[in-house]
């Protein structure tokens, strides 16, 4: 509004006022003029202010657009492929910067920006290992008590269960060391287990070294060098002397240890002290070649849930990956379907324009309605499969059968690499001479380079039976690829 109240308009108003006023009102007019002038000045000032505001607003809009753009690009880089900031394992941190020295680092095994918050871990850069700290690392005396598991201590890790599981699944190997210094304090005595540990799922375990087994043993039991031959752990000798069992548990599917239980230390002369190592993981499962699953994609560093293409056994598959879950979780990968990828599209439809009566010769064609991929050679009549896959062929046409009191016929054969794999035929004994339709369909698994053609197998040539055609085109030979075995293609390319 203000903008349109321009100087010429105001002048016109003033003139109008001047003309319509009487002479004795002159002073009044002058006053009014001054008043109007003041108003005009005021309005002009407002217009200026308005212009300034409009410009400021435009500038702010530009800045806002820039910020939004920046956010878009930064979020897409950090979420599609692992961002620069927080690595998932110490190994990954080291790969990013080989000069890093051992110490405490922030990592985010379940992926940056999703899942649980990052965890603070010890990185041993000489081993490339990641260790999760817990509240029971120092040697801990189990005190005195009698019953199995009367001493029980839960182990609290400085990381969520999900982060520990993610680290475990990312790593090629995880382990945890455990040592029990004992004095007349058996872990197992007379087939009664006084000590055990609980795995990540809370299940009781009785092995104190090595991989998962349901049997009670310590390292000396595995090495067969315990202090007594009849025990599986030194401590089980239950002798009033200082003994020790030390081992490393290596089954990452049951680690980490969530609880330690001991007993049979009720005597004053008995004692037990446990020392539990950190949950330590090394290595990273390497993905070679194309990703074959959501898990592969996850290992590569994808964190944005969505539909992905992965290489299946024969075809590319479409899968939904839910990266808010871990590979071990149900629903992490959902199969959607096969992707209909054709590295060499192949579709043909050919016809004849004239009759043909040669046997043991691939039937040639004259008209090419469609020949995408050029796999069909009209002159030779031979189709060459460009790729390994499943193909469909269909043939139909007519045979001329002349007047005859005996039965006459035409036999058509479908050939793969020179071997007849099926035939169709028509027969008739006609008093007028007749045209009969033959047809044949087939679905074939072919290897790249396989040859397919049709031949007249037999037609009693001397009697005047032949494959009939003319410019109306009665012979139809179609073929196309239904499904390419893309994995085979990629292996041979
Ligand atoms: C435990 O983790 C938290 C973050 O989750 C961290 O702030 C704290 O320093 C860690 N404690 C130890 C002892 O590393
Ligand atoms: C566990 O113990 C059972 C019976 O004592 C034995 O048959 C089996 O071989 C043992 N398994 C291992 C891994 O030592
Ligand atoms: C069939 O073949 C004979 C020679 O064997 C030829 O004379 C004749 O024209 C042929 N007929 C047709 C319809 O092609």
CSV table of C-alpha atoms in Angstrom, one decimal, residues 9-476:
chain,number,residue,atom,x,y,z
A,9,UNK,CA,-0.3,11.3,-6.7
A,10,UNK,CA,0.4,13.4,-3.6
A,11,UNK,CA,0.9,16.5,-5.8
A,12,UNK,CA,-2.4,15.9,-7.5
A,13,UNK,CA,-4.1,15.7,-4.1
A,14,UNK,CA,-2.5,19.0,-3.1
A,15,UNK,CA,-3.6,20.7,-6.4
A,16,UNK,CA,-7.1,19.4,-5.9
A,17,UNK,CA,-7.2,20.8,-2.3
A,18,UNK,CA,-5.8,24.1,-3.5
A,19,UNK,CA,-8.4,24.5,-6.3
A,20,UNK,CA,-11.4,23.6,-4.2
A,21,UNK,CA,-10.6,25.8,-1.2
A,22,UNK,CA,-11.8,29.4,-0.9
A,23,UNK,CA,-9.4,32.3,-0.6
A,24,UNK,CA,-10.0,33.1,3.1
A,25,UNK,CA,-9.1,29.5,3.7
A,26,UNK,CA,-5.6,30.1,2.3
A,27,UNK,CA,-3.8,29.9,5.6
A,28,UNK,CA,-5.6,26.7,6.3
A,29,UNK,CA,-4.5,25.3,3.0
A,30,UNK,CA,-0.9,26.2,3.8
A,31,UNK,CA,-1.2,24.5,7.1
A,32,UNK,CA,-2.7,21.5,5.4
A,33,UNK,CA,0.1,21.5,2.8
A,34,UNK,CA,2.7,21.5,5.6
A,35,UNK,CA,0.9,18.7,7.3
A,36,UNK,CA,0.7,16.7,4.1
A,37,UNK,CA,4.4,17.3,3.4
A,38,UNK,CA,5.2,16.0,6.9
A,39,UNK,CA,3.1,13.0,6.1
A,40,UNK,CA,4.9,12.4,2.8
A,41,UNK,CA,8.3,12.6,4.5
A,42,UNK,CA,7.1,10.1,7.1
A,43,UNK,CA,5.8,7.8,4.4
A,44,UNK,CA,9.0,8.0,2.4
A,45,UNK,CA,11.0,7.1,5.4
A,46,UNK,CA,8.7,4.0,5.9
A,47,UNK,CA,9.1,3.1,2.3
A,48,UNK,CA,12.9,3.1,2.7
A,49,UNK,CA,12.6,1.0,5.8
A,50,UNK,CA,10.4,-1.4,4.0
A,51,UNK,CA,13.0,-1.7,1.2
A,52,UNK,CA,15.7,-2.5,3.7
A,53,UNK,CA,13.6,-5.1,5.3
A,54,UNK,CA,12.8,-6.8,2.0
A,55,UNK,CA,16.5,-7.0,1.2
A,56,UNK,CA,17.3,-8.3,4.7
A,57,UNK,CA,14.7,-11.0,4.3
A,58,UNK,CA,16.0,-12.1,0.9
A,59,UNK,CA,19.5,-12.3,2.3
A,60,UNK,CA,18.2,-14.5,5.2
A,61,UNK,CA,16.4,-16.8,2.7
A,62,UNK,CA,19.6,-17.3,0.8
A,63,UNK,CA,21.5,-18.1,4.0
A,64,UNK,CA,18.8,-20.6,5.1
A,65,UNK,CA,18.9,-22.3,1.7
A,66,UNK,CA,22.7,-22.7,2.0
A,67,UNK,CA,22.4,-24.2,5.5
A,68,UNK,CA,19.8,-26.7,4.3
A,69,UNK,CA,21.9,-27.7,1.4
A,70,UNK,CA,24.9,-28.2,3.6
A,71,UNK,CA,22.9,-30.4,6.0
A,72,UNK,CA,21.6,-32.4,3.1
A,73,UNK,CA,25.1,-33.2,1.6
A,74,UNK,CA,26.7,-33.8,5.0
A,75,UNK,CA,23.9,-36.2,6.2
A,76,UNK,CA,24.0,-38.1,2.9
A,77,UNK,CA,27.7,-38.7,3.1
A,78,UNK,CA,27.8,-39.7,6.7
A,79,UNK,CA,24.9,-42.1,6.6
A,80,UNK,CA,25.4,-43.8,3.2
A,81,UNK,CA,29.0,-44.6,3.7
A,82,UNK,CA,30.8,-44.5,7.0
A,83,UNK,CA,31.5,-41.0,8.0
A,84,UNK,CA,34.8,-39.6,9.0
A,85,UNK,CA,34.0,-39.0,12.7
A,86,UNK,CA,33.3,-42.2,14.7
A,87,UNK,CA,34.7,-45.5,13.6
A,88,UNK,CA,32.9,-48.8,14.4
A,89,UNK,CA,35.9,-50.6,15.7
A,90,UNK,CA,39.5,-49.8,16.8
A,91,UNK,CA,40.6,-51.6,13.6
A,92,UNK,CA,38.6,-49.3,11.5
A,93,UNK,CA,40.0,-46.3,13.4
A,94,UNK,CA,43.5,-47.6,12.7
A,95,UNK,CA,42.7,-48.2,9.0
A,96,UNK,CA,41.6,-44.5,8.9
A,97,UNK,CA,44.8,-43.3,10.6
A,98,UNK,CA,47.6,-45.8,10.9
A,99,UNK,CA,49.6,-43.4,13.1
A,100,UNK,CA,47.1,-43.7,16.1
A,101,UNK,CA,48.6,-45.0,19.3
A,102,UNK,CA,47.0,-47.3,21.8
A,103,UNK,CA,44.6,-45.7,24.3
A,104,UNK,CA,40.9,-45.0,25.0
A,105,UNK,CA,38.8,-44.2,22.0
A,106,UNK,CA,35.1,-43.6,21.1
A,107,UNK,CA,33.7,-46.1,18.7
A,108,UNK,CA,30.2,-46.9,17.5
A,109,UNK,CA,29.9,-50.5,16.4
A,110,UNK,CA,26.2,-50.5,15.6
A,111,UNK,CA,26.7,-47.6,13.3
A,112,UNK,CA,27.0,-43.8,13.6
A,113,UNK,CA,23.7,-42.0,13.9
A,114,UNK,CA,21.6,-45.1,14.5
A,115,UNK,CA,21.2,-47.5,17.4
A,116,UNK,CA,22.8,-47.0,20.7
A,117,UNK,CA,25.2,-44.1,21.6
A,118,UNK,CA,28.9,-44.5,21.0
A,119,UNK,CA,31.0,-46.4,23.5
A,120,UNK,CA,34.4,-45.6,25.1
A,121,UNK,CA,36.8,-48.5,24.7
A,122,UNK,CA,40.5,-49.4,24.8
A,123,UNK,CA,42.2,-49.7,21.5
A,124,UNK,CA,45.4,-51.7,21.3
A,125,UNK,CA,46.9,-50.5,18.1
A,126,UNK,CA,49.7,-53.0,18.0
A,127,UNK,CA,47.1,-55.8,17.9
A,128,UNK,CA,44.4,-53.8,16.2
A,129,UNK,CA,42.1,-55.0,19.0
A,130,UNK,CA,39.1,-53.4,20.7
A,131,UNK,CA,38.5,-54.1,24.4
A,132,UNK,CA,35.4,-53.3,26.3
A,133,UNK,CA,36.0,-52.4,29.9
A,134,UNK,CA,34.1,-53.9,32.8
A,135,UNK,CA,33.7,-53.4,36.6
A,136,UNK,CA,35.5,-56.6,37.7
A,137,UNK,CA,38.9,-56.4,36.0
A,138,UNK,CA,40.9,-56.4,39.3
A,139,UNK,CA,41.7,-59.6,41.1
A,140,UNK,CA,38.6,-60.2,43.3
A,141,UNK,CA,38.5,-62.5,46.4
A,142,UNK,CA,35.4,-64.6,46.5
A,143,UNK,CA,35.4,-64.8,50.3
A,144,UNK,CA,34.2,-67.9,52.2
A,145,UNK,CA,31.0,-69.8,51.5
A,146,UNK,CA,30.0,-73.4,51.0
A,147,UNK,CA,27.3,-74.0,48.4
A,148,UNK,CA,27.7,-74.2,44.6
A,149,UNK,CA,27.6,-70.6,43.3
A,150,UNK,CA,27.2,-69.1,46.8
A,151,UNK,CA,29.5,-66.4,45.5
A,152,UNK,CA,28.0,-64.8,42.5
A,153,UNK,CA,29.1,-61.6,40.9
A,154,UNK,CA,27.5,-59.9,37.9
A,155,UNK,CA,29.8,-58.3,35.4
A,156,UNK,CA,28.9,-54.9,34.1
A,157,UNK,CA,30.4,-53.8,30.8
A,158,UNK,CA,30.8,-50.2,29.8
A,159,UNK,CA,28.8,-50.7,26.7
A,160,UNK,CA,25.2,-51.7,25.9
A,161,UNK,CA,24.4,-55.3,25.0
A,162,UNK,CA,23.6,-54.1,21.4
A,163,UNK,CA,27.0,-52.4,21.0
A,164,UNK,CA,28.8,-55.5,22.3
A,165,UNK,CA,26.9,-57.7,19.9
A,166,UNK,CA,27.6,-55.4,17.0
A,167,UNK,CA,31.3,-55.4,17.8
A,168,UNK,CA,31.3,-59.1,18.1
A,169,UNK,CA,29.6,-59.6,14.7
A,170,UNK,CA,31.9,-57.1,13.0
A,171,UNK,CA,35.0,-58.8,14.3
A,172,UNK,CA,36.6,-61.9,13.0
A,173,UNK,CA,37.5,-63.1,16.5
A,174,UNK,CA,36.6,-62.2,20.1
A,175,UNK,CA,37.9,-63.6,23.4
A,176,UNK,CA,38.0,-63.1,27.1
A,177,UNK,CA,40.6,-64.4,29.6
A,178,UNK,CA,39.8,-65.7,33.0
A,179,UNK,CA,42.0,-66.7,35.8
A,180,UNK,CA,41.1,-68.4,39.1
A,181,UNK,CA,43.7,-68.5,41.9
A,182,UNK,CA,42.6,-71.1,44.3
A,183,UNK,CA,43.7,-72.7,47.6
A,184,UNK,CA,41.6,-75.7,48.5
A,185,UNK,CA,38.7,-74.3,46.4
A,186,UNK,CA,37.7,-76.7,43.6
A,187,UNK,CA,35.5,-75.5,40.7
A,188,UNK,CA,34.1,-79.0,40.4
A,189,UNK,CA,34.4,-81.8,43.0
A,190,UNK,CA,32.9,-85.3,42.8
A,191,UNK,CA,30.8,-84.2,39.8
A,192,UNK,CA,29.3,-81.3,41.6
A,193,UNK,CA,30.0,-78.0,39.9
A,194,UNK,CA,30.8,-75.3,42.5
A,195,UNK,CA,31.8,-72.7,40.0
A,196,UNK,CA,30.5,-71.7,36.6
A,197,UNK,CA,30.0,-68.6,34.5
A,198,UNK,CA,27.0,-67.2,32.7
A,199,UNK,CA,27.2,-66.3,29.0
A,200,UNK,CA,25.8,-63.3,27.2
A,201,UNK,CA,22.3,-65.0,27.2
A,202,UNK,CA,22.6,-66.0,30.9
A,203,UNK,CA,23.3,-69.7,30.2
A,204,UNK,CA,25.6,-71.5,32.6
A,205,UNK,CA,28.9,-72.6,31.2
A,206,UNK,CA,31.5,-74.9,32.8
A,207,UNK,CA,34.5,-74.6,30.5
A,208,UNK,CA,37.2,-72.1,31.5
A,209,UNK,CA,39.2,-72.1,28.3
A,210,UNK,CA,38.8,-72.7,24.5
A,211,UNK,CA,35.7,-72.8,22.4
A,212,UNK,CA,32.2,-73.7,23.4
A,213,UNK,CA,31.6,-77.1,24.9
A,214,UNK,CA,29.2,-78.3,27.5
A,215,UNK,CA,31.9,-80.1,29.4
A,216,UNK,CA,33.7,-78.9,32.4
A,217,UNK,CA,37.4,-78.2,31.7
A,218,UNK,CA,40.2,-75.7,32.2
A,219,UNK,CA,43.2,-75.2,29.9
A,220,UNK,CA,45.2,-77.9,31.7
A,221,UNK,CA,42.4,-80.3,31.0
A,222,UNK,CA,42.6,-79.5,27.3
A,223,UNK,CA,46.4,-79.8,27.4
A,224,UNK,CA,46.2,-82.9,29.7
A,225,UNK,CA,48.7,-81.5,32.1
A,226,UNK,CA,46.7,-80.7,35.2
A,227,UNK,CA,48.4,-81.3,38.6
A,228,UNK,CA,46.4,-84.5,39.0
A,229,UNK,CA,45.5,-86.7,36.0
A,230,UNK,CA,42.0,-87.3,37.2
A,231,UNK,CA,41.0,-83.6,37.2
A,232,UNK,CA,40.2,-81.2,34.3
A,233,UNK,CA,41.2,-78.1,36.3
A,234,UNK,CA,44.2,-77.7,38.7
A,235,UNK,CA,41.9,-76.2,41.3
A,236,UNK,CA,39.7,-79.4,41.2
A,237,UNK,CA,42.6,-81.2,42.9
A,238,UNK,CA,41.3,-79.6,46.0
A,239,UNK,CA,44.7,-79.6,47.6
A,240,UNK,CA,45.6,-77.2,50.5
A,241,UNK,CA,48.2,-75.5,48.3
A,242,UNK,CA,48.2,-72.5,46.0
A,243,UNK,CA,47.0,-73.5,42.6
A,244,UNK,CA,45.8,-71.6,39.6
A,245,UNK,CA,43.7,-72.1,36.4
A,246,UNK,CA,44.1,-69.7,33.6
A,247,UNK,CA,42.5,-69.7,30.2
A,248,UNK,CA,41.0,-67.8,27.3
A,249,UNK,CA,37.5,-68.4,26.2
A,250,UNK,CA,37.3,-68.0,22.5
A,251,UNK,CA,33.7,-68.6,21.5
A,252,UNK,CA,32.4,-65.2,20.5
A,253,UNK,CA,28.9,-66.5,20.2
A,254,UNK,CA,28.6,-66.9,23.9
A,255,UNK,CA,30.8,-64.1,25.1
A,256,UNK,CA,31.0,-61.9,27.1
A,257,UNK,CA,30.9,-63.4,30.5
A,258,UNK,CA,28.0,-61.8,32.4
A,259,UNK,CA,28.3,-63.4,35.8
A,260,UNK,CA,30.9,-65.4,37.7
A,261,UNK,CA,29.9,-68.0,40.3
A,262,UNK,CA,32.1,-69.9,42.8
A,263,UNK,CA,31.7,-71.9,46.0
A,264,UNK,CA,33.3,-74.5,48.3
A,265,UNK,CA,35.5,-71.9,50.0
A,266,UNK,CA,33.9,-72.2,53.4
A,267,UNK,CA,37.1,-73.3,55.1
A,268,UNK,CA,39.4,-70.7,56.6
A,269,UNK,CA,42.2,-72.4,54.6
A,270,UNK,CA,40.3,-72.1,51.4
A,271,UNK,CA,40.5,-69.1,49.1
A,272,UNK,CA,39.6,-68.1,45.6
A,273,UNK,CA,40.5,-65.1,43.6
A,274,UNK,CA,39.1,-64.4,40.1
A,275,UNK,CA,40.7,-62.1,37.5
A,276,UNK,CA,38.5,-61.5,34.4
A,277,UNK,CA,40.0,-59.9,31.3
A,278,UNK,CA,38.3,-57.4,29.1
A,279,UNK,CA,36.1,-58.5,26.3
A,280,UNK,CA,38.5,-58.2,23.4
A,281,UNK,CA,37.9,-58.4,19.7
A,282,UNK,CA,40.3,-58.3,16.7
A,283,UNK,CA,40.0,-58.3,13.0
A,284,UNK,CA,37.2,-57.4,10.7
A,285,UNK,CA,35.4,-59.9,8.5
A,286,UNK,CA,36.4,-58.8,5.0
A,287,UNK,CA,33.9,-58.7,2.1
A,288,UNK,CA,35.4,-59.7,-1.2
A,289,UNK,CA,33.6,-59.2,-4.4
A,290,UNK,CA,30.0,-58.0,-4.6
A,291,UNK,CA,27.8,-57.9,-1.5
A,292,UNK,CA,25.6,-61.0,-1.2
A,293,UNK,CA,23.4,-59.9,1.8
A,294,UNK,CA,22.4,-57.1,4.0
A,295,UNK,CA,25.1,-58.4,6.4
A,296,UNK,CA,27.8,-57.8,3.7
A,297,UNK,CA,26.4,-54.3,3.1
A,298,UNK,CA,26.5,-53.7,6.9
A,299,UNK,CA,30.1,-54.8,7.1
A,300,UNK,CA,31.0,-52.5,4.2
A,301,UNK,CA,29.5,-49.7,6.3
A,302,UNK,CA,26.0,-49.0,5.1
A,303,UNK,CA,23.7,-47.7,7.9
A,304,UNK,CA,20.7,-46.3,6.0
A,305,UNK,CA,17.9,-48.8,6.0
A,306,UNK,CA,16.2,-49.4,2.7
A,307,UNK,CA,15.9,-51.6,-0.4
A,308,UNK,CA,19.2,-52.8,-1.8
A,309,UNK,CA,20.3,-55.0,-4.6
A,310,UNK,CA,22.6,-58.0,-3.7
A,311,UNK,CA,24.1,-60.8,-5.7
A,312,UNK,CA,22.1,-64.0,-5.3
A,313,UNK,CA,23.0,-67.5,-6.4
A,314,UNK,CA,21.8,-67.0,-10.0
A,315,UNK,CA,20.2,-63.6,-10.1
A,316,UNK,CA,20.4,-60.2,-8.5
A,317,UNK,CA,18.0,-60.1,-5.6
A,318,UNK,CA,16.2,-57.2,-4.1
A,319,UNK,CA,16.3,-57.1,-0.3
A,320,UNK,CA,15.1,-54.8,2.4
A,321,UNK,CA,17.9,-54.1,5.0
A,322,UNK,CA,16.8,-52.9,8.4
A,323,UNK,CA,20.1,-51.4,9.7
A,324,UNK,CA,18.5,-50.4,13.0
A,325,UNK,CA,18.9,-54.2,13.8
A,326,UNK,CA,22.0,-56.4,13.9
A,327,UNK,CA,22.7,-59.2,11.4
A,328,UNK,CA,21.8,-61.7,14.2
A,329,UNK,CA,18.4,-60.1,14.7
A,330,UNK,CA,15.2,-61.4,13.1
A,331,UNK,CA,14.0,-59.0,10.4
A,332,UNK,CA,17.5,-57.6,9.6
A,333,UNK,CA,17.1,-58.8,6.0
A,334,UNK,CA,13.8,-59.2,4.2
A,335,UNK,CA,13.8,-60.9,0.8
A,336,UNK,CA,11.8,-58.9,-1.7
A,337,UNK,CA,12.3,-60.7,-5.0
A,338,UNK,CA,14.5,-61.3,-8.0
A,339,UNK,CA,15.7,-58.5,-10.1
A,340,UNK,CA,15.0,-59.1,-13.7
A,341,UNK,CA,18.4,-58.0,-15.0
A,342,UNK,CA,19.4,-58.9,-18.6
A,343,UNK,CA,22.9,-58.0,-19.5
A,344,UNK,CA,22.0,-58.8,-23.1
A,345,UNK,CA,18.3,-58.4,-23.9
A,346,UNK,CA,17.2,-61.1,-26.3
A,347,UNK,CA,13.9,-61.2,-28.1
A,348,UNK,CA,13.2,-62.3,-31.7
A,349,UNK,CA,10.3,-63.0,-34.0
A,350,UNK,CA,11.1,-64.1,-37.5
A,351,UNK,CA,9.0,-65.2,-40.5
A,352,UNK,CA,9.3,-66.8,-43.9
A,353,UNK,CA,8.1,-65.4,-47.2
A,354,UNK,CA,8.4,-68.6,-49.3
A,355,UNK,CA,8.1,-72.4,-49.0
A,356,UNK,CA,10.9,-74.6,-47.9
A,357,UNK,CA,11.5,-78.3,-48.4
A,358,UNK,CA,15.1,-79.1,-47.5
A,359,UNK,CA,15.7,-81.7,-44.7
A,360,UNK,CA,18.7,-81.7,-42.4
A,361,UNK,CA,19.2,-78.0,-42.9
A,362,UNK,CA,18.3,-75.3,-40.3
A,363,UNK,CA,15.3,-73.5,-41.7
A,364,UNK,CA,16.3,-70.0,-42.8
A,365,UNK,CA,14.1,-66.9,-42.4
A,366,UNK,CA,13.5,-63.9,-44.5
A,367,UNK,CA,11.6,-61.4,-42.3
A,368,UNK,CA,12.9,-60.0,-39.1
A,369,UNK,CA,10.0,-58.4,-37.1
A,370,UNK,CA,12.1,-58.2,-33.9
A,371,UNK,CA,15.6,-59.2,-33.3
A,372,UNK,CA,16.8,-57.4,-30.2
A,373,UNK,CA,20.3,-58.4,-29.3
A,374,UNK,CA,20.8,-59.9,-32.8
A,375,UNK,CA,21.0,-63.4,-31.4
A,376,UNK,CA,19.0,-64.9,-34.3
A,377,UNK,CA,20.8,-65.2,-37.6
A,378,UNK,CA,18.2,-65.3,-40.4
A,379,UNK,CA,20.4,-66.6,-43.1
A,380,UNK,CA,21.7,-69.5,-41.2
A,381,UNK,CA,18.5,-70.0,-39.2
A,382,UNK,CA,20.6,-70.4,-36.1
A,383,UNK,CA,20.0,-68.7,-32.7
A,384,UNK,CA,23.0,-68.3,-30.5
A,385,UNK,CA,22.3,-67.9,-26.8
A,386,UNK,CA,24.3,-64.8,-25.8
A,387,UNK,CA,24.1,-65.6,-22.0
A,388,UNK,CA,23.5,-68.4,-19.7
A,389,UNK,CA,19.8,-68.5,-18.8
A,390,UNK,CA,16.3,-69.8,-19.3
A,391,UNK,CA,14.8,-69.2,-22.8
A,392,UNK,CA,11.5,-69.6,-24.4
A,393,UNK,CA,10.9,-70.6,-28.1
A,394,UNK,CA,7.7,-71.0,-30.0
A,395,UNK,CA,7.2,-72.3,-33.6
A,396,UNK,CA,4.2,-72.5,-35.7
A,397,UNK,CA,3.5,-72.8,-39.4
A,398,UNK,CA,1.7,-74.8,-42.1
A,399,UNK,CA,2.5,-77.8,-44.2
A,400,UNK,CA,1.1,-78.4,-47.7
A,401,UNK,CA,-0.1,-82.0,-48.1
A,402,UNK,CA,-1.1,-82.9,-51.6
A,403,UNK,CA,-3.9,-85.2,-52.8
A,404,UNK,CA,-3.2,-88.7,-51.6
A,405,UNK,CA,-5.1,-91.8,-50.7
A,406,UNK,CA,-2.3,-92.7,-48.2
A,407,UNK,CA,-1.4,-90.7,-45.1
A,408,UNK,CA,1.3,-88.1,-45.8
A,409,UNK,CA,3.1,-85.8,-43.3
A,410,UNK,CA,5.6,-83.2,-42.3
A,411,UNK,CA,7.9,-83.5,-39.2
A,412,UNK,CA,9.5,-80.5,-37.7
A,413,UNK,CA,12.4,-80.8,-35.1
A,414,UNK,CA,13.8,-78.4,-32.6
A,415,UNK,CA,17.6,-78.7,-32.3
A,416,UNK,CA,20.0,-77.6,-29.5
A,417,UNK,CA,23.6,-77.8,-30.5
A,418,UNK,CA,22.7,-80.2,-33.3
A,419,UNK,CA,20.7,-82.5,-31.0
A,420,UNK,CA,17.0,-82.9,-31.7
A,421,UNK,CA,15.2,-82.2,-28.4
A,422,UNK,CA,11.6,-82.4,-29.6
A,423,UNK,CA,9.4,-82.4,-32.7
A,424,UNK,CA,6.0,-81.6,-34.0
A,425,UNK,CA,4.2,-83.0,-37.0
A,426,UNK,CA,1.1,-83.0,-39.1
A,427,UNK,CA,-0.3,-85.8,-41.3
A,428,UNK,CA,-3.3,-86.1,-43.6
A,429,UNK,CA,-4.7,-88.2,-46.4
A,430,UNK,CA,-6.6,-85.7,-48.4
A,431,UNK,CA,-8.7,-85.9,-51.5
A,432,UNK,CA,-8.3,-82.2,-52.2
A,433,UNK,CA,-4.8,-81.3,-51.0
A,434,UNK,CA,-4.7,-79.6,-47.6
A,435,UNK,CA,-2.8,-77.1,-45.4
A,436,UNK,CA,-2.2,-78.3,-41.8
A,437,UNK,CA,-0.8,-76.4,-38.9
A,438,UNK,CA,2.1,-77.6,-36.8
A,439,UNK,CA,3.3,-75.9,-33.6
A,440,UNK,CA,5.8,-76.4,-30.9
A,441,UNK,CA,6.8,-74.5,-27.7
A,442,UNK,CA,9.7,-75.0,-25.4
A,443,UNK,CA,11.4,-73.5,-22.4
A,444,UNK,CA,15.1,-74.3,-22.3
A,445,UNK,CA,18.1,-73.8,-20.0
A,446,UNK,CA,20.9,-72.7,-22.2
A,447,UNK,CA,24.5,-71.9,-21.7
A,448,UNK,CA,26.1,-68.9,-23.5
A,449,UNK,CA,27.0,-70.0,-27.0
A,450,UNK,CA,24.4,-72.8,-27.3
A,451,UNK,CA,22.8,-73.0,-30.8
A,452,UNK,CA,19.1,-73.4,-31.4
A,453,UNK,CA,17.4,-74.0,-34.7
A,454,UNK,CA,14.5,-75.8,-36.4
A,455,UNK,CA,14.7,-78.4,-39.2
A,456,UNK,CA,12.4,-80.4,-41.3
A,457,UNK,CA,13.1,-83.9,-40.0
A,458,UNK,CA,11.1,-85.7,-42.7
A,459,UNK,CA,8.5,-84.8,-45.3
A,460,UNK,CA,8.1,-87.5,-47.8
A,461,UNK,CA,9.6,-85.1,-50.4
A,462,UNK,CA,8.8,-87.3,-53.4
A,463,UNK,CA,5.1,-87.0,-52.6
A,464,UNK,CA,5.1,-83.2,-52.7
A,465,UNK,CA,4.8,-82.4,-48.9
A,466,UNK,CA,6.6,-79.3,-47.9
A,467,UNK,CA,6.7,-76.4,-45.4
A,468,UNK,CA,4.4,-73.9,-47.0
A,469,UNK,CA,4.8,-70.1,-47.0
A,470,UNK,CA,4.2,-67.1,-49.1
A,471,UNK,CA,4.2,-63.3,-48.7
A,472,UNK,CA,1.3,-63.6,-46.2
A,473,UNK,CA,3.8,-65.2,-43.7
A,474,UNK,CA,2.5,-68.4,-42.2
A,475,UNK,CA,5.7,-69.4,-40.4
A,476,UNK,CA,6.3,-67.8,-37.0
